[in-house]
Amino acid sequence: MITRRPSKPIRVRDVTVGGDAPITVQSMTKTDTRDVPATVDQIKGLEEVGCEIIRVAVPDMEAAQAIPAIMKQIRIPLIADIHFHYLLALECIKGGVDGLRLNPGNIRDPEKVKMVVKAAKEREIPIRIGVNFGSLPPVGRIGISSQAGTVVSRLEDGVNKLAKAGEGEADKPSLVDHMVNTGLWEIGILEALDFDLIKISLKAFDVPTAVEAYRKMADLIPYPLHLGITEAGTVKAGSIRSAIGIGTLLYEGIGDTIRVSLSGDSREEVTAGFEILKSLNLRQQGVTLVACPSCGRADVDVIRLANEIDQHLKKINKPIKVAVMGCEVNGPGEAKDADVGIAAGNGRAVIFRKGKKVRVVQTEDFVAALMEEVEKTEVGAKVESALRR
Ligand code: SF4
């Protein structure tokens, strides 16, 4: 049983992040945001696979001005990703964006930070601070001063340590500490402006680094955490890397929203995100497929059968478990917690529910018969809220 770290819930339009809200799965578009049709098209594809929050890069004013047209055509909340320019943030807020990913420390002028924070506060939209191992500010810069004035007390230790650390190479903080202290410094800037609609991420490619950074930060702040392993890689390697990093943290109760970053179709990011949550019983999204790996006892080509059934199951949005097993003797027993399953034998198969045989079908009916049973399966008392915590 996972006990989630308590965090302050914030709203990203109609999606709650943190508190006891379900852990959300988000993604980022890979289109040029200025190309509205392409961006909308990609977001619609992401909505279809269950993406709950989408982020778009806003590198210039044209991209910022495309936000309203994009938002009109999509259903899910949209976050604008801005790196340095306060005017882009103001334009996106004016255009109705649901949240910002912005590091206030990157906007050097305190007055400009104030303007952005004031506008975000008026519209009650959150700001995610995105600390990334590859773009940390120099150690010395953080300790100089909080741009906005007072740094709240719990940040002082970290900031002082950094200021001291900047004095000599030997005292240099570890990468993890530098990430955490950078995050604390950024949070301090927002808090000093009386802004608390904050989310934070501490992403690194190296899984132990990211896990340690999130663990440390989780104990220091009340804000929700956006989990991610940055630049994780191609679909297969990146999904595994992300599953280990994000999964480790989630299992410890840390994390309120996740993004799997993959060099691949963004829909794969969402699918992988839900697979991670499903693996930990934290969310349920569509059917969970249980498939045996096949072995010398298999009487049929289980791998082909499982892949064929998987394609059919992608169209079913029921929080149920379906099993595809390669032999009648062991199959039903090995998958007895599946709501419905097929144990295929030579020329015939047993369809079972919770390990109990319900019918026997011939080879040509394997897929159709299983899908018929899937359609009949009732979701029952599997209430999503019970799977959230
Ligand atoms: Fe082997 Fe049968 Fe188990 Fe599949 S279900 S792995 S075929 S023993």
Tab-separated table of C-alpha atoms and ligand atoms in Angstrom:
chain	number	residue	atom	x	y	z
A	1	MET	CA	0.000	0.000	0.000
A	2	ILE	CA	1.427	3.334	-1.060
A	3	THR	CA	0.935	6.273	1.277
A	4	ARG	CA	1.212	9.451	-0.682
A	5	ARG	CA	3.218	12.378	0.577
A	6	PRO	CA	0.790	15.117	1.602
A	7	SER	CA	0.982	18.030	-0.786
A	8	LYS	CA	-0.886	21.246	-1.327
A	9	PRO	CA	-3.421	20.724	-4.107
A	10	ILE	CA	-3.384	23.205	-6.937
A	11	ARG	CA	-5.684	23.546	-9.907
A	12	VAL	CA	-4.655	23.498	-13.520
A	13	ARG	CA	-7.997	24.664	-14.844
A	14	ASP	CA	-10.270	21.686	-14.015
A	15	VAL	CA	-7.457	19.257	-13.183
A	16	THR	CA	-6.259	19.073	-9.581
A	17	VAL	CA	-2.600	18.283	-9.038
A	18	GLY	CA	-1.530	17.267	-5.541
A	19	GLY	CA	-3.493	16.566	-2.390
A	20	ASP	CA	-5.415	13.340	-2.813
A	21	ALA	CA	-6.173	13.932	-6.495
A	22	PRO	CA	-5.239	11.134	-8.892
A	23	ILE	CA	-1.679	11.338	-10.159
A	24	THR	CA	-2.006	12.899	-13.575
A	25	VAL	CA	-0.215	12.005	-16.783
A	26	GLN	CA	1.014	14.794	-18.978
A	27	SER	CA	3.005	15.285	-22.117
A	28	MET	CA	4.528	17.970	-24.284
A	29	THR	CA	3.961	18.647	-27.961
A	30	LYS	CA	6.783	18.179	-30.436
A	31	THR	CA	5.375	20.537	-33.046
A	32	ASP	CA	6.251	24.135	-33.790
A	33	THR	CA	3.693	25.896	-31.563
A	34	ARG	CA	3.285	28.582	-34.228
A	35	ASP	CA	1.834	25.889	-36.475
A	36	VAL	CA	-1.611	25.813	-34.896
A	37	PRO	CA	-3.196	23.011	-36.996
A	38	ALA	CA	-0.234	20.663	-36.429
A	39	THR	CA	-0.138	21.425	-32.716
A	40	VAL	CA	-3.889	20.965	-32.283
A	41	ASP	CA	-3.737	17.740	-34.241
A	42	GLN	CA	-1.027	16.375	-31.988
A	43	ILE	CA	-2.862	17.413	-28.826
A	44	LYS	CA	-6.051	15.744	-30.042
A	45	GLY	CA	-4.103	12.545	-30.573
A	46	LEU	CA	-2.803	12.860	-27.023
A	47	GLU	CA	-6.290	13.456	-25.654
A	48	GLU	CA	-7.383	10.215	-27.297
A	49	VAL	CA	-4.846	8.212	-25.312
A	50	GLY	CA	-5.761	9.922	-22.036
A	51	CYS	CA	-3.269	12.784	-21.722
A	52	GLU	CA	-4.530	15.066	-18.952
A	53	ILE	CA	-2.319	18.158	-19.205
A	54	ILE	CA	-0.368	19.314	-22.228
A	55	ARG	CA	2.629	21.634	-22.417
A	56	VAL	CA	3.767	23.571	-25.440
A	57	ALA	CA	7.061	25.370	-25.989
A	58	VAL	CA	6.764	29.121	-26.351
A	59	PRO	CA	10.034	30.339	-27.835
A	60	ASP	CA	8.769	33.629	-29.284
A	61	MET	CA	5.859	36.041	-29.465
A	62	GLU	CA	4.295	34.339	-32.469
A	63	ALA	CA	4.110	31.103	-30.481
A	64	ALA	CA	2.641	32.973	-27.480
A	65	GLN	CA	0.010	34.537	-29.730
A	66	ALA	CA	-0.935	31.110	-31.113
A	67	ILE	CA	-2.039	29.933	-27.649
A	68	PRO	CA	-5.675	31.186	-27.775
A	69	ALA	CA	-6.286	29.549	-31.168
A	70	ILE	CA	-4.855	26.249	-29.893
A	71	MET	CA	-6.827	26.368	-26.667
A	72	LYS	CA	-10.115	26.895	-28.495
A	73	GLN	CA	-9.709	23.538	-30.213
A	74	ILE	CA	-8.557	21.279	-27.382
A	75	ARG	CA	-10.145	19.921	-24.224
A	76	ILE	CA	-7.255	19.479	-21.803
A	77	PRO	CA	-5.456	22.223	-19.850
A	78	LEU	CA	-2.508	23.804	-21.594
A	79	ILE	CA	0.756	24.895	-20.010
A	80	ALA	CA	3.094	27.367	-21.690
A	81	ASP	CA	6.775	26.515	-21.394
A	82	ILE	CA	8.780	29.727	-21.198
A	83	HIS	CA	12.456	30.023	-20.581
A	84	PHE	CA	13.510	33.601	-20.098
A	85	HIS	CA	11.194	36.206	-21.520
A	86	TYR	CA	8.649	37.773	-19.202
A	87	LEU	CA	6.700	39.322	-22.089
A	88	LEU	CA	6.005	35.863	-23.484
A	89	ALA	CA	4.662	34.810	-20.087
A	90	LEU	CA	2.425	37.865	-19.912
A	91	GLU	CA	1.165	37.260	-23.452
A	92	CYS	CA	0.335	33.613	-22.664
A	93	ILE	CA	-1.472	34.587	-19.471
A	94	LYS	CA	-3.421	37.196	-21.440
A	95	GLY	CA	-4.222	34.502	-24.017
A	96	GLY	CA	-5.850	32.309	-21.377
A	97	VAL	CA	-3.185	29.700	-20.729
A	98	ASP	CA	-3.861	27.340	-17.793
A	99	GLY	CA	-0.379	27.360	-16.320
A	100	LEU	CA	3.217	28.302	-16.856
A	101	ARG	CA	6.441	26.377	-16.717
A	102	LEU	CA	8.831	29.121	-15.893
A	103	ASN	CA	11.817	29.614	-13.622
A	104	PRO	CA	11.536	33.090	-12.113
A	105	GLY	CA	15.297	33.079	-11.492
A	106	ASN	CA	15.846	33.168	-15.241
A	107	ILE	CA	14.095	36.522	-15.458
A	108	ARG	CA	16.802	38.633	-13.915
A	109	ASP	CA	14.782	41.805	-13.319
A	110	PRO	CA	12.700	41.619	-10.085
A	111	GLU	CA	10.156	44.067	-11.462
A	112	LYS	CA	9.503	41.818	-14.462
A	113	VAL	CA	9.129	38.788	-12.207
A	114	LYS	CA	6.631	40.745	-10.145
A	115	MET	CA	4.585	41.543	-13.241
A	116	VAL	CA	4.395	37.882	-14.275
A	117	VAL	CA	3.550	36.690	-10.767
A	118	LYS	CA	0.909	39.381	-10.372
A	119	ALA	CA	-0.743	38.350	-13.654
A	120	ALA	CA	-0.609	34.637	-12.731
A	121	LYS	CA	-2.091	35.406	-9.342
A	122	GLU	CA	-4.932	37.415	-10.797
A	123	ARG	CA	-5.852	34.543	-13.106
A	124	GLU	CA	-5.084	31.932	-10.416
A	125	ILE	CA	-2.870	29.911	-12.693
A	126	PRO	CA	0.002	27.837	-11.337
A	127	ILE	CA	3.668	28.137	-12.144
A	128	ARG	CA	5.857	25.059	-12.399
A	129	ILE	CA	9.463	25.598	-11.555
A	130	GLY	CA	11.434	23.233	-13.738
A	131	VAL	CA	14.857	22.499	-12.315
A	132	ASN	CA	16.919	20.588	-14.841
A	133	PHE	CA	20.363	19.166	-14.147
A	134	GLY	CA	21.636	20.435	-17.482
A	135	SER	CA	20.735	24.091	-17.019
A	136	LEU	CA	21.439	24.936	-13.414
A	137	PRO	CA	22.517	28.468	-12.552
A	138	PRO	CA	26.053	28.931	-11.236
A	139	VAL	CA	26.314	28.094	-7.552
A	140	GLY	CA	27.335	31.605	-6.542
A	141	ARG	CA	24.396	33.254	-8.236
A	142	ILE	CA	21.797	31.601	-6.088
A	143	GLY	CA	23.230	32.743	-2.808
A	144	ILE	CA	23.587	36.425	-3.695
A	145	SER	CA	20.060	37.513	-2.932
A	146	SER	CA	16.497	36.617	-3.476
A	147	GLN	CA	15.337	38.856	-6.281
A	148	ALA	CA	12.089	39.444	-4.538
A	149	GLY	CA	13.375	40.195	-1.065
A	150	THR	CA	12.893	37.877	1.853
A	151	VAL	CA	13.586	34.214	1.467
A	152	VAL	CA	11.366	32.275	3.820
A	153	SER	CA	13.045	30.710	6.796
A	154	ARG	CA	13.121	27.095	5.731
A	155	LEU	CA	15.089	28.096	2.648
A	156	GLU	CA	17.796	29.902	4.552
A	157	ASP	CA	19.889	26.862	5.333
A	158	GLY	CA	20.049	25.847	1.716
A	159	VAL	CA	20.782	29.326	0.450
A	160	ASN	CA	23.453	29.970	3.070
A	161	LYS	CA	25.063	26.660	2.335
A	162	LEU	CA	25.206	27.563	-1.310
A	163	ALA	CA	26.632	31.008	-0.650
A	164	LYS	CA	29.332	29.385	1.442
A	165	ALA	CA	29.816	26.670	-1.115
A	166	GLY	CA	30.479	29.273	-3.767
A	167	GLU	CA	33.544	30.432	-1.862
A	168	GLY	CA	35.666	27.379	-2.518
A	169	GLU	CA	35.776	24.409	-4.832
A	170	ALA	CA	36.100	21.971	-1.926
A	171	ASP	CA	32.778	23.128	-0.521
A	172	LYS	CA	30.994	22.806	-3.831
A	173	PRO	CA	27.604	21.201	-3.262
A	174	SER	CA	26.757	17.891	-4.863
A	175	LEU	CA	24.701	17.976	-8.050
A	176	VAL	CA	21.689	16.798	-6.060
A	177	ASP	CA	22.112	19.545	-3.463
A	178	HIS	CA	22.611	22.128	-6.162
A	179	MET	CA	19.415	21.022	-7.873
A	180	VAL	CA	17.455	21.110	-4.619
A	181	ASN	CA	18.848	24.459	-3.558
A	182	THR	CA	18.176	25.921	-6.973
A	183	GLY	CA	14.577	24.780	-6.615
A	184	LEU	CA	14.346	26.258	-3.133
A	185	TRP	CA	15.786	29.525	-4.370
A	186	GLU	CA	13.254	29.680	-7.208
A	187	ILE	CA	10.418	28.842	-4.808
A	188	GLY	CA	11.665	31.571	-2.459
A	189	ILE	CA	11.315	34.129	-5.222
A	190	LEU	CA	7.670	33.210	-5.760
A	191	GLU	CA	6.852	32.881	-2.067
A	192	ALA	CA	8.313	36.284	-1.346
A	193	LEU	CA	5.753	37.642	-3.797
A	194	ASP	CA	3.073	35.832	-1.841
A	195	PHE	CA	2.525	33.332	-4.645
A	196	ASP	CA	1.931	29.713	-3.735
A	197	LEU	CA	0.320	28.069	-6.765
A	198	ILE	CA	3.579	26.252	-7.276
A	199	LYS	CA	4.598	22.888	-8.729
A	200	ILE	CA	8.173	21.840	-9.051
A	201	SER	CA	10.211	19.307	-10.980
A	202	LEU	CA	13.857	18.295	-10.494
A	203	LYS	CA	14.756	16.402	-13.622
A	204	ALA	CA	17.980	14.633	-14.452
A	205	PHE	CA	18.924	11.979	-16.973
A	206	ASP	CA	20.709	10.006	-14.275
A	207	VAL	CA	18.031	8.138	-12.359
A	208	PRO	CA	19.734	8.051	-8.921
A	209	THR	CA	20.390	11.799	-9.168
A	210	ALA	CA	16.779	12.593	-9.985
A	211	VAL	CA	15.439	10.230	-7.323
A	212	GLU	CA	17.693	11.720	-4.637
A	213	ALA	CA	16.802	15.273	-5.626
A	214	TYR	CA	13.067	14.588	-5.503
A	215	ARG	CA	13.386	12.745	-2.193
A	216	LYS	CA	15.219	15.652	-0.604
A	217	MET	CA	12.833	18.219	-1.971
A	218	ALA	CA	9.783	16.211	-0.923
A	219	ASP	CA	10.729	16.703	2.734
A	220	LEU	CA	11.281	20.428	2.420
A	221	ILE	CA	8.254	21.857	0.671
A	222	PRO	CA	4.471	21.448	0.693
A	223	TYR	CA	4.034	21.853	-3.060
A	224	PRO	CA	3.086	19.149	-5.540
A	225	LEU	CA	5.893	17.468	-7.430
A	226	HIS	CA	5.985	16.927	-11.180
A	227	LEU	CA	8.103	13.829	-11.789
A	228	GLY	CA	10.222	13.169	-14.833
A	229	ILE	CA	13.500	11.747	-16.024
A	230	THR	CA	14.760	14.155	-18.607
A	231	GLU	CA	15.977	13.199	-22.072
A	232	ALA	CA	15.254	9.608	-21.134
A	233	GLY	CA	15.849	8.292	-24.647
A	234	THR	CA	14.002	6.387	-27.318
A	235	VAL	CA	10.670	4.716	-26.676
A	236	LYS	CA	11.920	1.441	-25.269
A	237	ALA	CA	15.013	2.532	-23.327
A	238	GLY	CA	13.398	5.794	-22.239
A	239	SER	CA	10.270	4.077	-20.967
A	240	ILE	CA	12.355	1.705	-18.874
A	241	ARG	CA	14.559	4.493	-17.526
A	242	SER	CA	11.499	6.579	-16.692
A	243	ALA	CA	9.655	3.676	-15.147
A	244	ILE	CA	12.548	3.015	-12.799
A	245	GLY	CA	13.013	6.641	-11.791
A	246	ILE	CA	9.385	7.720	-11.641
A	247	GLY	CA	8.263	4.331	-10.322
A	248	THR	CA	10.751	4.365	-7.447
A	249	LEU	CA	9.492	7.737	-6.298
A	250	LEU	CA	5.832	6.926	-6.741
A	251	TYR	CA	6.275	3.757	-4.732
A	252	GLU	CA	7.624	5.913	-1.923
A	253	GLY	CA	4.523	8.102	-2.162
A	254	ILE	CA	6.373	10.958	-3.858
A	255	GLY	CA	4.888	12.610	-6.935
A	256	ASP	CA	1.641	14.208	-8.025
A	257	THR	CA	1.914	14.407	-11.803
A	258	ILE	CA	4.253	12.685	-14.235
A	259	ARG	CA	5.704	13.142	-17.668
A	260	VAL	CA	7.642	10.452	-19.441
A	261	SER	CA	10.032	12.198	-21.862
A	262	LEU	CA	10.679	10.092	-24.926
A	263	SER	CA	12.378	10.605	-28.264
A	264	GLY	CA	9.310	9.282	-30.003
A	265	ASP	CA	5.614	9.819	-30.557
A	266	SER	CA	4.193	11.839	-27.636
A	267	ARG	CA	1.357	9.317	-27.355
A	268	GLU	CA	3.942	6.771	-26.278
A	269	GLU	CA	4.785	9.079	-23.392
A	270	VAL	CA	1.210	9.009	-22.183
A	271	THR	CA	0.844	5.263	-22.652
A	272	ALA	CA	4.080	4.681	-20.744
A	273	GLY	CA	2.951	7.092	-18.017
A	274	PHE	CA	-0.269	5.194	-17.457
A	275	GLU	CA	1.564	1.865	-17.528
A	276	ILE	CA	3.779	3.121	-14.702
A	277	LEU	CA	0.750	4.204	-12.670
A	278	LYS	CA	-1.105	0.985	-13.446
A	279	SER	CA	1.886	-1.082	-12.385
A	280	LEU	CA	1.716	0.517	-8.946
A	281	ASN	CA	-2.091	0.357	-8.735
A	282	LEU	CA	-2.136	4.148	-8.574
A	283	ARG	CA	-4.384	4.697	-11.563
A	284	GLN	CA	-6.396	2.655	-13.928
A	285	GLN	CA	-6.611	3.630	-17.567
A	286	GLY	CA	-8.122	1.239	-20.033
A	287	VAL	CA	-7.480	-2.463	-19.925
A	288	THR	CA	-4.455	-3.963	-18.228
A	289	LEU	CA	-3.128	-6.838	-20.295
A	290	VAL	CA	-1.581	-9.784	-18.513
A	291	ALA	CA	0.267	-11.949	-21.021
A	292	CYS	CA	2.459	-14.939	-20.390
A	293	PRO	CA	5.916	-14.810	-21.952
A	294	SER	CA	5.394	-18.239	-23.577
A	295	CYS	CA	7.604	-21.223	-22.912
A	296	GLY	CA	8.137	-24.796	-24.065
A	297	ARG	CA	4.671	-25.752	-22.793
A	298	ALA	CA	2.865	-23.322	-25.090
A	299	ASP	CA	0.605	-24.929	-27.657
A	300	VAL	CA	0.039	-21.760	-29.689
A	301	ASP	CA	1.939	-18.680	-30.790
A	302	VAL	CA	1.147	-16.729	-27.599
A	303	ILE	CA	3.212	-13.727	-28.602
A	304	ARG	CA	1.293	-13.220	-31.834
A	305	LEU	CA	-2.017	-13.836	-30.065
A	306	ALA	CA	-1.206	-11.416	-27.225
A	307	ASN	CA	-0.212	-8.686	-29.673
A	308	GLU	CA	-3.374	-9.164	-31.723
A	309	ILE	CA	-5.552	-9.009	-28.620
A	310	ASP	CA	-3.616	-6.002	-27.318
A	311	GLN	CA	-4.569	-4.089	-30.475
A	312	HIS	CA	-8.255	-4.860	-29.884
A	313	LEU	CA	-8.028	-3.958	-26.185
A	314	LYS	CA	-6.628	-0.510	-26.957
A	315	LYS	CA	-10.125	0.463	-28.062
A	316	ILE	CA	-11.695	-0.605	-24.755
A	317	ASN	CA	-11.784	1.897	-21.940
A	318	LYS	CA	-12.627	-0.280	-18.966
A	319	PRO	CA	-10.468	-0.624	-15.860
A	320	ILE	CA	-10.238	-4.391	-16.124
A	321	LYS	CA	-7.485	-6.968	-16.315
A	322	VAL	CA	-7.398	-9.314	-19.316
A	323	ALA	CA	-5.055	-12.308	-19.565
A	324	VAL	CA	-3.632	-14.088	-22.591
A	325	MET	CA	-1.969	-17.344	-21.559
A	326	GLY	CA	-0.267	-20.017	-23.594
A	327	CYS	CA	-1.537	-23.256	-22.086
A	328	GLU	CA	-4.697	-24.586	-20.524
A	329	VAL	CA	-2.996	-26.339	-17.630
A	330	ASN	CA	-1.158	-23.428	-16.054
A	331	GLY	CA	-2.818	-20.427	-17.721
A	332	PRO	CA	-6.018	-19.955	-15.676
A	333	GLY	CA	-4.183	-20.502	-12.403
A	334	GLU	CA	-1.292	-18.193	-13.231
A	335	ALA	CA	-3.717	-15.436	-14.210
A	336	LYS	CA	-6.420	-16.046	-11.652
A	337	ASP	CA	-6.754	-12.414	-10.675
A	338	ALA	CA	-7.607	-11.432	-14.271
A	339	ASP	CA	-11.218	-10.396	-14.794
A	340	VAL	CA	-11.281	-12.379	-17.984
A	341	GLY	CA	-8.688	-14.382	-19.857
A	342	ILE	CA	-7.907	-16.921	-22.500
A	343	ALA	CA	-5.730	-19.972	-22.010
A	344	ALA	CA	-4.986	-21.186	-25.504
A	345	GLY	CA	-4.289	-24.807	-26.244
A	346	ASN	CA	-3.832	-26.897	-29.360
A	347	GLY	CA	-6.884	-26.153	-31.521
A	348	ARG	CA	-9.008	-24.935	-28.605
A	349	ALA	CA	-8.903	-22.487	-25.741
A	350	VAL	CA	-10.502	-22.000	-22.369
A	351	ILE	CA	-11.996	-18.615	-21.628
A	352	PHE	CA	-11.926	-17.971	-17.906
A	353	ARG	CA	-13.010	-15.406	-15.355
A	354	LYS	CA	-11.021	-15.018	-12.141
A	355	GLY	CA	-9.428	-18.370	-12.888
A	356	LYS	CA	-12.752	-20.207	-13.438
A	357	LYS	CA	-13.582	-21.728	-16.814
A	358	VAL	CA	-16.602	-20.139	-18.526
A	359	ARG	CA	-16.429	-21.524	-22.047
A	360	VAL	CA	-14.301	-23.443	-24.529
A	361	VAL	CA	-13.718	-22.072	-28.036
A	362	GLN	CA	-12.036	-23.224	-31.236
A	363	THR	CA	-8.905	-21.656	-32.734
A	364	GLU	CA	-10.725	-19.508	-35.278
A	365	ASP	CA	-12.837	-17.947	-32.492
A	366	PHE	CA	-10.058	-17.182	-30.006
A	367	VAL	CA	-9.957	-13.431	-30.481
A	368	ALA	CA	-13.658	-12.817	-31.169
A	369	ALA	CA	-14.769	-14.925	-28.201
A	370	LEU	CA	-12.389	-13.240	-25.800
A	371	MET	CA	-13.451	-9.787	-26.975
A	372	GLU	CA	-17.098	-10.790	-26.518
A	373	GLU	CA	-16.340	-11.686	-22.918
A	374	VAL	CA	-14.397	-8.479	-22.441
A	375	GLU	CA	-17.414	-6.491	-23.645
A	376	LYS	CA	-19.606	-8.334	-21.142
A	377	THR	CA	-17.258	-7.730	-18.228
A	378	GLU	CA	-18.640	-5.301	-15.728
A	379	VAL	CA	-16.368	-2.864	-13.993
A	380	GLY	CA	-18.123	-3.434	-10.681
A	381	ALA	CA	-16.813	-1.774	-7.584
A	382	LYS	CA	-13.421	-0.892	-8.977
A	383	VAL	CA	-13.823	2.721	-8.161
A	384	GLU	CA	-11.054	4.881	-9.459
A	385	SER	CA	-10.760	6.764	-6.212
A	386	ALA	CA	-9.757	3.573	-4.449
A	387	LEU	CA	-6.855	3.256	-6.861
A	388	ARG	CA	-5.587	6.757	-6.422
A	389	ARG	CA	-3.794	6.545	-3.126
B	1	SF4	FE1	4.367	-21.453	-20.276
B	1	SF4	FE2	1.768	-21.984	-19.983
B	1	SF4	FE3	2.983	-20.321	-18.244
B	1	SF4	FE4	2.563	-19.513	-20.734
B	1	SF4	S1	0.991	-20.034	-19.226
B	1	SF4	S2	4.467	-19.336	-19.589
B	1	SF4	S3	2.826	-21.388	-21.885
B	1	SF4	S4	3.397	-22.505	-18.536
